[in-house]
XYZ file of C-alpha atoms in Angstrom:
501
model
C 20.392 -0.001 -13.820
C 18.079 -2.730 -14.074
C 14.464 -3.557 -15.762
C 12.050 -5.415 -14.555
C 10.428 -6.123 -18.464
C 13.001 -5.579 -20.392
C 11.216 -6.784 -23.393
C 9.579 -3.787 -23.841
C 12.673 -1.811 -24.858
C 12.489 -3.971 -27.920
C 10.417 -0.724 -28.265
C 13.406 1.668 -28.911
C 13.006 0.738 -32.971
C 9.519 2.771 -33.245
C 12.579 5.896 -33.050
C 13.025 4.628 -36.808
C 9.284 5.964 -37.865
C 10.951 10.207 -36.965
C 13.843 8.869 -38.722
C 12.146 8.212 -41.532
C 10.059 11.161 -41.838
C 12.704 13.573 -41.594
C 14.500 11.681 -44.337
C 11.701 12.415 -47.136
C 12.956 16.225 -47.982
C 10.299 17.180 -50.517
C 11.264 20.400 -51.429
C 8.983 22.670 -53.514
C 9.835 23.478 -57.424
C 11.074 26.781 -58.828
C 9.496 29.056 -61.293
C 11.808 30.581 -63.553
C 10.437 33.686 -65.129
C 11.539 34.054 -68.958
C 10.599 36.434 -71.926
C 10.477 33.472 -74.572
C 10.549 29.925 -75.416
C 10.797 29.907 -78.800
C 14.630 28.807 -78.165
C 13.769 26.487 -75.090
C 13.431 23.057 -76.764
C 11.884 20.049 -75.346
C 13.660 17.522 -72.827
C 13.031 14.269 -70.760
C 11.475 15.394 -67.739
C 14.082 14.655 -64.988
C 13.663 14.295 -61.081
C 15.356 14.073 -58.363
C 15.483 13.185 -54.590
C 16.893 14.251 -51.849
C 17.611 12.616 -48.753
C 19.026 14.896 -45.942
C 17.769 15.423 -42.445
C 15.995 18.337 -41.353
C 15.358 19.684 -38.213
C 17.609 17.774 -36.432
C 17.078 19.042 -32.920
C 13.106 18.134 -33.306
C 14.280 14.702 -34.500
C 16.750 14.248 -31.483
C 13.271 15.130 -29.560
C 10.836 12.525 -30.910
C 13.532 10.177 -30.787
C 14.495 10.752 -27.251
C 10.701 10.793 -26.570
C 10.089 6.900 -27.888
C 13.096 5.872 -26.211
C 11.806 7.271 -22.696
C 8.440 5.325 -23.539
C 10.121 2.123 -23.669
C 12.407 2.692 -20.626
C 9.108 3.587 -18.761
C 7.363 0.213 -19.715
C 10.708 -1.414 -18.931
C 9.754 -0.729 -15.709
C 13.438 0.882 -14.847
C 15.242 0.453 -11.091
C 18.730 1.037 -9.826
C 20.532 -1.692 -7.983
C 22.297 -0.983 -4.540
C 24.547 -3.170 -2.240
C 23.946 -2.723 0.804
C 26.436 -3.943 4.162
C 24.666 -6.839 6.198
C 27.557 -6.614 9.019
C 26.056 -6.051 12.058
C 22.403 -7.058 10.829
C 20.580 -9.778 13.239
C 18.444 -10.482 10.131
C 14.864 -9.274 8.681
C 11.915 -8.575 9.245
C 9.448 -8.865 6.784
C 5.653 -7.219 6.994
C 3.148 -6.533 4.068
C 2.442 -2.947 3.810
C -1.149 -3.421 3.011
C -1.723 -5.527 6.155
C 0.856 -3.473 7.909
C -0.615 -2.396 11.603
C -3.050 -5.092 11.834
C 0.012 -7.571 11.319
C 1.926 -5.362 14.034
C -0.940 -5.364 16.487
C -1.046 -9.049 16.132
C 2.365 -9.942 16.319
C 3.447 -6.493 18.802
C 5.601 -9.131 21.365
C 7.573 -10.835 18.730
C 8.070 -7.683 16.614
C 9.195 -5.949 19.067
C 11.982 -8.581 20.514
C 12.738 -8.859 16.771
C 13.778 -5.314 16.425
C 15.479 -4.964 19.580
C 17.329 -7.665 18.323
C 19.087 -6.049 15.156
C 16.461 -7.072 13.217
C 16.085 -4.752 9.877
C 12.141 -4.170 9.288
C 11.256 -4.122 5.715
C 7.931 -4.240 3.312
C 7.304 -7.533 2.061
C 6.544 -6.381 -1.060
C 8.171 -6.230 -4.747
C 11.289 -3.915 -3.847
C 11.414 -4.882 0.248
C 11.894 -1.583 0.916
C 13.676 -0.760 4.247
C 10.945 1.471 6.949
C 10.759 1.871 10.706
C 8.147 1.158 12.713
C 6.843 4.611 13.317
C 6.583 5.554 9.148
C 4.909 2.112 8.661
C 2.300 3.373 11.329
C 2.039 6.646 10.092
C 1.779 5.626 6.192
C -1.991 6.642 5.357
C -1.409 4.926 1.855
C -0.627 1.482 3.691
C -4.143 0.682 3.438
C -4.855 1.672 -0.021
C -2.017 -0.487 -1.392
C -3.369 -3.015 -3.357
C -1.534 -6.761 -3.400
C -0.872 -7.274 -6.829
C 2.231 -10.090 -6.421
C 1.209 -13.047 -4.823
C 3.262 -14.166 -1.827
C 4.668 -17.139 -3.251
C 6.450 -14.716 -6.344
C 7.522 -12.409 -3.803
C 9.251 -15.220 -2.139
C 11.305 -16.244 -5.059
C 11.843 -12.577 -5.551
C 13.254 -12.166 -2.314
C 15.358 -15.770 -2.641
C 16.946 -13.432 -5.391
C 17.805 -10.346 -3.330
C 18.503 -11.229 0.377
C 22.306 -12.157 1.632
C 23.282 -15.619 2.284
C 21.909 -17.652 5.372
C 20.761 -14.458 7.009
C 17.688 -14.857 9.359
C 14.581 -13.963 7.615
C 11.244 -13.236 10.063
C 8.111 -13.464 7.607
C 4.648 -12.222 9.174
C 1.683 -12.172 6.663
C -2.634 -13.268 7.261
C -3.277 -17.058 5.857
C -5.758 -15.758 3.261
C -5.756 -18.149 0.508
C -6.098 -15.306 -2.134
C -2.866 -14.421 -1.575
C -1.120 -17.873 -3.000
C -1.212 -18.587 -6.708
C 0.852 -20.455 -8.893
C 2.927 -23.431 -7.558
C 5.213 -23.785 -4.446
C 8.407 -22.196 -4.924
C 11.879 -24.060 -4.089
C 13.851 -21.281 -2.181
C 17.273 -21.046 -0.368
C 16.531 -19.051 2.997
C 16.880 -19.257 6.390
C 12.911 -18.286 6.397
C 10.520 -18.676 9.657
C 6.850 -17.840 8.577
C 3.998 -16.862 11.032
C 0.879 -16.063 10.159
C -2.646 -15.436 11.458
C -6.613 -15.493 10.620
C -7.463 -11.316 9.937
C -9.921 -10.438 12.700
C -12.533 -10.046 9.713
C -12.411 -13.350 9.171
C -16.205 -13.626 8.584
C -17.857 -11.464 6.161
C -21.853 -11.135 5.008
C -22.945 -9.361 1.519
C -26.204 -9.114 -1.178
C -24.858 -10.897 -3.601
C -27.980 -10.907 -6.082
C -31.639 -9.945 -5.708
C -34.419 -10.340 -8.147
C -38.610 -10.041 -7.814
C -40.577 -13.029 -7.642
C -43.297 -14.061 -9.501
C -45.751 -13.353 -6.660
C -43.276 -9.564 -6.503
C -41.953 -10.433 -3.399
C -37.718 -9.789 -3.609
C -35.581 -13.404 -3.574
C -32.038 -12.189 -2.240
C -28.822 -14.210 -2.505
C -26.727 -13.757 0.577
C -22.843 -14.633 0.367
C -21.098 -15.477 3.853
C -17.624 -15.772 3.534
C -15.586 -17.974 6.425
C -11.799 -19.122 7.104
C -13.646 -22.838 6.054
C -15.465 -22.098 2.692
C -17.518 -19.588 0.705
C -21.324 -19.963 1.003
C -24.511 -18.886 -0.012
C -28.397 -18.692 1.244
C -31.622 -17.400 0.111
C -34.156 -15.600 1.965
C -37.373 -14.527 0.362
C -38.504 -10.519 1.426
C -41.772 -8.836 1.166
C -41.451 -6.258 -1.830
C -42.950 -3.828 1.225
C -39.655 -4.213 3.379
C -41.700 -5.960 6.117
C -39.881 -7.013 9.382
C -37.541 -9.057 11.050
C -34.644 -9.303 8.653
C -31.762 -6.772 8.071
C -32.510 -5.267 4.747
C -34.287 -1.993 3.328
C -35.543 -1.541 0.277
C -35.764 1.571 -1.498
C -36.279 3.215 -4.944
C -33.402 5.394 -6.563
C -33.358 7.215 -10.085
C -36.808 4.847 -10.776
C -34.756 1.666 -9.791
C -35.767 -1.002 -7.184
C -32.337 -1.092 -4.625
C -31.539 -3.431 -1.645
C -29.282 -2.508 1.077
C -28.068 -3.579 4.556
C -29.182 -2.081 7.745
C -25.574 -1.938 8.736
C -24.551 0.015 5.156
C -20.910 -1.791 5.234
C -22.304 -2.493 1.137
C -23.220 -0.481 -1.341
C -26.940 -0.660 -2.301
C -27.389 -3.654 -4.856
C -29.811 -2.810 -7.856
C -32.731 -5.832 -7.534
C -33.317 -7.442 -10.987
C -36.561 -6.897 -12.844
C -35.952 -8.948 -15.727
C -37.632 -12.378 -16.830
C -34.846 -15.173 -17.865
C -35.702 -15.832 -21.608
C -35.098 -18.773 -22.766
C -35.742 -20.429 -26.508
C -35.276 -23.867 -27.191
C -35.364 -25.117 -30.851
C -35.665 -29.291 -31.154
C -36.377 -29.956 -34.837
C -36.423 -33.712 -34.515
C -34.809 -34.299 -31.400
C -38.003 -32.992 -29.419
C -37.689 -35.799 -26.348
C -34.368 -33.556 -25.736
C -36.127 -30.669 -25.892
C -38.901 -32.301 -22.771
C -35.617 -32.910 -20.321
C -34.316 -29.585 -20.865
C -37.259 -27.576 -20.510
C -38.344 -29.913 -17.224
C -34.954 -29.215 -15.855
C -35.177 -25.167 -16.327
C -38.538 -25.162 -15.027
C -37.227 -27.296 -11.746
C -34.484 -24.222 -11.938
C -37.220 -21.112 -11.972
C -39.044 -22.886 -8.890
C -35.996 -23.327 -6.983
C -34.544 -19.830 -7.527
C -37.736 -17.993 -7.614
C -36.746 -16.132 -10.644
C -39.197 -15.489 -13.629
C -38.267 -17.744 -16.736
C -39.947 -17.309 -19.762
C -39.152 -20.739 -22.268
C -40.741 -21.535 -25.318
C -40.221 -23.496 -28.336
C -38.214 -22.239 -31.410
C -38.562 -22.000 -34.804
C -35.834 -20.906 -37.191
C -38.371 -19.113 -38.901
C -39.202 -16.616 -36.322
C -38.421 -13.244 -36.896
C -36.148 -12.390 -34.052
C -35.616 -8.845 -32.893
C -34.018 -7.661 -29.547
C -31.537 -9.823 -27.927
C -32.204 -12.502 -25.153
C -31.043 -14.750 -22.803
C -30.432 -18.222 -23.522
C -30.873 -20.419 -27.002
C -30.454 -24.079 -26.515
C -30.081 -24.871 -30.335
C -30.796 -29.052 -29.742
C -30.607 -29.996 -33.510
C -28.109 -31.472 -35.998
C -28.909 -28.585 -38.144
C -26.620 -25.984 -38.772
C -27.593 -22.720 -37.008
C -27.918 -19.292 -38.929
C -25.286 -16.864 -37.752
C -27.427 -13.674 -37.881
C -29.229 -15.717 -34.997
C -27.074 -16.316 -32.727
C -26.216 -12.216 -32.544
C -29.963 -12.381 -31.141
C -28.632 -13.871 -28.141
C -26.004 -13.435 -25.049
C -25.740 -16.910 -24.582
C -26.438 -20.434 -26.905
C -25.790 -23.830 -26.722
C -25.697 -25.800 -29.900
C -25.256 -29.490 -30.472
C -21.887 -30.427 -32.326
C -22.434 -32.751 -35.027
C -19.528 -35.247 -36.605
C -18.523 -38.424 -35.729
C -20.362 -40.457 -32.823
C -17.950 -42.992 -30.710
C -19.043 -45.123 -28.107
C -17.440 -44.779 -24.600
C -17.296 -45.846 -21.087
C -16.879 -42.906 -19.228
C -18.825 -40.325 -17.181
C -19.226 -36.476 -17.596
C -17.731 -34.321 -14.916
C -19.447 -31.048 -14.893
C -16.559 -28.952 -14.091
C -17.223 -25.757 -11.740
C -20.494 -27.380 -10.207
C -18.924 -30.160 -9.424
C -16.461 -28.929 -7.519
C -18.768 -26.424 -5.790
C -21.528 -28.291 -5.176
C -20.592 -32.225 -5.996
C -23.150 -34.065 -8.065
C -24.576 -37.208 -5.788
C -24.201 -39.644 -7.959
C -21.704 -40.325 -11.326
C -22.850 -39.346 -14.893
C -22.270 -42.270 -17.030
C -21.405 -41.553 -20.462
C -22.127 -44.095 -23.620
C -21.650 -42.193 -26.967
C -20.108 -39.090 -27.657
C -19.213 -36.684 -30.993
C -15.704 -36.628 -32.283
C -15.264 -32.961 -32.927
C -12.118 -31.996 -35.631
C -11.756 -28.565 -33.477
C -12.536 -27.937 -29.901
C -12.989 -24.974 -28.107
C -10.199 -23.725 -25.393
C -11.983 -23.600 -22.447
C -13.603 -26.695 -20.963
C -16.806 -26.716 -19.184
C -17.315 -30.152 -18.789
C -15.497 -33.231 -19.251
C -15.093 -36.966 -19.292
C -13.469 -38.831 -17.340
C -10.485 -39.300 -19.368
C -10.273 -34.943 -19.517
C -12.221 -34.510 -22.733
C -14.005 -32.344 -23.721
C -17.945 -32.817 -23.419
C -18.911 -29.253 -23.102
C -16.757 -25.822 -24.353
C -17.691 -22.398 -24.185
C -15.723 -19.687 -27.114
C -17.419 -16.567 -27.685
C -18.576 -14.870 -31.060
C -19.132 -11.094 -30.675
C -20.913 -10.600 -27.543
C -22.630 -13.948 -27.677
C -20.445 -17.099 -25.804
C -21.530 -20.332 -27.367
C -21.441 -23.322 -25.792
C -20.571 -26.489 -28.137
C -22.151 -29.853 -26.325
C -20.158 -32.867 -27.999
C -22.866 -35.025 -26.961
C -26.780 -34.761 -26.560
C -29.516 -34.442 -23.669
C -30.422 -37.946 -24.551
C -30.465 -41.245 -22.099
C -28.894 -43.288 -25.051
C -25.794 -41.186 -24.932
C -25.382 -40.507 -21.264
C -27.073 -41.029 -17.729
C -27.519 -36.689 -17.644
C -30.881 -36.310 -17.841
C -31.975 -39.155 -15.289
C -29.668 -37.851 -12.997
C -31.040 -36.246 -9.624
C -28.741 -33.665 -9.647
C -29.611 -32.561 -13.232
C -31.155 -29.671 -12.419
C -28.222 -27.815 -9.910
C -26.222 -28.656 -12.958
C -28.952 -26.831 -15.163
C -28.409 -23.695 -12.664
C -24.867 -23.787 -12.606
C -25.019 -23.805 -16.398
C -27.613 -20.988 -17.137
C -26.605 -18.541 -14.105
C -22.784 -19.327 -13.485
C -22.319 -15.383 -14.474
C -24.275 -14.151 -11.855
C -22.680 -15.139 -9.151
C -18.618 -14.409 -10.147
C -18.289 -13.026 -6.680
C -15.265 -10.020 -5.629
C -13.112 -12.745 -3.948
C -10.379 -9.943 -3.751
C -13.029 -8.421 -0.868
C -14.859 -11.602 0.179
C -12.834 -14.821 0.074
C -12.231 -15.210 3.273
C -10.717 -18.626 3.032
C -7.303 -19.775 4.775
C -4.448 -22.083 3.542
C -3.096 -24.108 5.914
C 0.575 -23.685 7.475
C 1.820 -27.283 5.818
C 0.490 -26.067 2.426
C 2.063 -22.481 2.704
C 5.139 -23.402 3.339
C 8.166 -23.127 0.424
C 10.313 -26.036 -0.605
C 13.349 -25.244 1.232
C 16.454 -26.485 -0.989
C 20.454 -26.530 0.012
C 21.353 -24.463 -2.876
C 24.923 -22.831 -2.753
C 24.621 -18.971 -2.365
C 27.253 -16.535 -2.640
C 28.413 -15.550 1.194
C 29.364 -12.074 0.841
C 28.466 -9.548 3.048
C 26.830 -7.308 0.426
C 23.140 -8.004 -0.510
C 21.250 -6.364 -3.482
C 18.248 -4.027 -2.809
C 16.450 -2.787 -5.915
C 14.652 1.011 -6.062
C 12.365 1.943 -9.319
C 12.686 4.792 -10.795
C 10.145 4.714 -12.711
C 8.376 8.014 -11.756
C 11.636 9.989 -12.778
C 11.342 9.124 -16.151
C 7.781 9.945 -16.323
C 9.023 13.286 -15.001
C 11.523 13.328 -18.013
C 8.657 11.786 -20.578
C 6.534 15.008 -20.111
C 8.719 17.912 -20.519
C 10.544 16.077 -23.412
C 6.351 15.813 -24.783
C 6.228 19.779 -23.502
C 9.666 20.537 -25.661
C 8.757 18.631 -29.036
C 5.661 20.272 -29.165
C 7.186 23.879 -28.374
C 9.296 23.793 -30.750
C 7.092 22.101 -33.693
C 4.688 25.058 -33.034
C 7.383 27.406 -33.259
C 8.625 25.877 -36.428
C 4.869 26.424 -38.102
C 4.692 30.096 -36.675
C 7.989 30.535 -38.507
């Protein structure tokens, strides 16, 4: 027997904490009853410990009990050899894509089998089906791909017998590759195919306008990119478009005439935004042009004012863009889900430009953001927003409670950097202030495609044992679970009957 993390039976030593606790025998003193102590004299009190186990078969319980927790965590499975003689090769199908990949690839399935061909799940223990259970599995649908296909490759490297013929059908969804390309030892041929959903529409955010008329953010998802579109509805429903909109439980909702979404709850809320300047007030002028630019373009109601750090703040808002070498108060940032605050330290002059990480890759800036000065910071946050050109970092986000602060290591100023006259200032603005609202489910909506040079594994000459015998593993995870809760049922029988007793 195997397991697939054995690290976790590192947790057999919690077994030590029972131990230990049956070990402390504190037993109860004993009255002696007497008719005098005028002949008893006085001693050194004296004490004494004892340290024998008790209840051994409730001890043997618990203990048994902790060790079955870390088995199950291990993730437990048996190893079996299996005979290749007389086996063509494999065939190898994901079990959530199961009859669609069938359909698709019926001919050369088919031939496949008829062949000698073994058909098995390409999934984390390749288990070994026919054709008619695969069909008639009603849980092949609701299994969820949780190993990309690249791990399941090297998995499978691992496991399958020496140059046998391996048949690999799978969709070209680019969700399903992660990590790097692996370098494999297989005689693998890989077809794949675009899933005849290859186009998908959704709501992907709604809010009223100012005039209360309903902006709505539509998401298309195609083999060549993710996109997305506005379209601005009367708050009425009016006519011609696709949508209803309806009030449930007191709450504005927008839905699709063809219901393949769930309603989406339309957003009533005004952006609020504070910006505090002290003496760096021409910053203050770019930023606030640039979110106004922002509430025009997106329609949505933004409410920014000036800052003092003498207001008395109560509630909690949206954004605080803290442009001042001062240091801010901590009890105000809790007023706040999200602030940016200047870094001070060090200035350096550079000649670089500021890449604005996710926007730029989404929606590339026009023209390059030169970069003259920038602060020297002694810590820096782990994740990068922006950068420079050399990869440092400009702008880092770390979070604080529920608040995620963003630490600019430069300013909103044309004598450090070309930002604010740039033409593309205010997307990056956007990107910046709403990046959270529009974290799409790519699991249900990417429909993107790699392409067949890019899927394909490094194929390497490695020397592989040439037995006939290949390993297939089966989990057996569920049986200890089984075990787990009638050894829970037995320790607590017997502790109970212990008390009653």
């Amino acid at each position: 027997m195997g397991f697939l993390s054995s690290i976790w039976l590192f947790a057999v030593a919690a077994i030590s904490i029972p131990v230990i606790i049956h070990l402390w025998n504190v037993r109860p003193g004993k009255t002696l009853k007497v008719g005098s102590i005028a002949l008893i004299e006085v001693s050194s009190r004296k004490s004494s410990r004892s340290f024998k186990l008790i209840d051994i078969l409730l001890l043997l319980l618990r203990c048994l009990f902790l060790i079955l927790i870390a088995i199950v965590l291990a993730m437990p499975y048996i190893q079996k050899e299996q005979d290749k003689s007389g086996i063509k090769g494999w065939l190898l199908i994901p079990k959530e894509n199961f009859k669609e990949v069938y359909k698709t690839f019926k001919p050369k399935a088919d031939s496949l089998l008829n062949a000698g061909y073994e058909l098995h799940y390409f999934n984390s223990n390749f288990k070994k089906v026919v054709v008619k259970e695969a069909l008639a599995d009603a849980t092949a649908s609701q299994q969820k791909k949780m190993v990309p296909y690249w791990s399941l490759l090297q998995q499978l490297d691992r496991q399958a017998p020496a140059k046998l013929p391996i048949y690999l059908l799978t969709p070209n969804l680019l969700n399903n590759f992660t990590g790097n390309r692996p370098k494999i030892a297989l005689s693998l041929k890989w077809d794949t195919y675009t899933p005849s959903d290859s186009t998908v529409t959704w709501i992907e955010k709604a809010w009223f306008t100012a005039d209360k008329n309903v902006h709505v953010i539509i998401g298309t998802g195609k083999p060549s990119g993710t996109y997305f579109n506005a379209v601005n509805i009367s708050s009425d429903g009016g006519e011609g478009h696709p949508y209803h909109i309806s009030v449930n439980n007191g709450k504005a909702i927008i839905s699709a005439s063809d219901n393949k979404q769930s309603p989406v709850a339309i957003d009533t809320a005004t952006l609020t935004v504070d910006v505090f300047a002290d003496n760096n007030a021409p910053d203050a002028k770019y930023v606030k042009a640039a979110l106004q630019t922002v509430s025009q373009f997106t329609k949505h109601p933004v409410n920014i004012k000036s800052f003092s750090d003498k207001d008395n703040l109560s509630g909690r808002k949206n954004w605080l863009f803290w442009l001042s070498d001062k240091t801010i108060n901590p009890k105000t940032i809790s007023h706040y889900q999200r602030v940016l605050v200047y870094e001070s330290g060090k200035t350096a002059a550079v000649n670089s430009w500021i890449t604005p990480g996710a926007c730029n890759s989404a929606t590339p800036v026009q023209q390059p953001i030169s970069l003259y000065k920038s602060v020297i910071g002694t810590t820096y946050p782990a994740e990068v927003v922006w950068h420079d050109g050399f990869g440092k970092l400009v702008l880092g986000r770390d979070y604080k409670g529920n608040t995620a602060i963003y630490h600019f290591y430069n300013r909103f100023n044309p004598s450090w950097n070309d930002l604010v006259w740039n033409a593309d200032f205010p997307k990056i603005m956007l990107q910046l202030i709403m990046e959270d609202d529009f974290l799409f489910d790519k699991a249900k909506y990417d429909r993107r495609i790699i392409d067949k040079q890019q899927l394909k594994p490094v194929v390497i000459n490695a020397v592989k044992s040439s037995h006939n015998n290949y390993k297939l593993n089966t989990y057996v995870t569920r049986y200890f679970w089984l075990l787990l809760v009638l050894m829970f049922l037995a320790e607590r029988w017997l502790a109970n009957k212990k008390q009653l007793t």
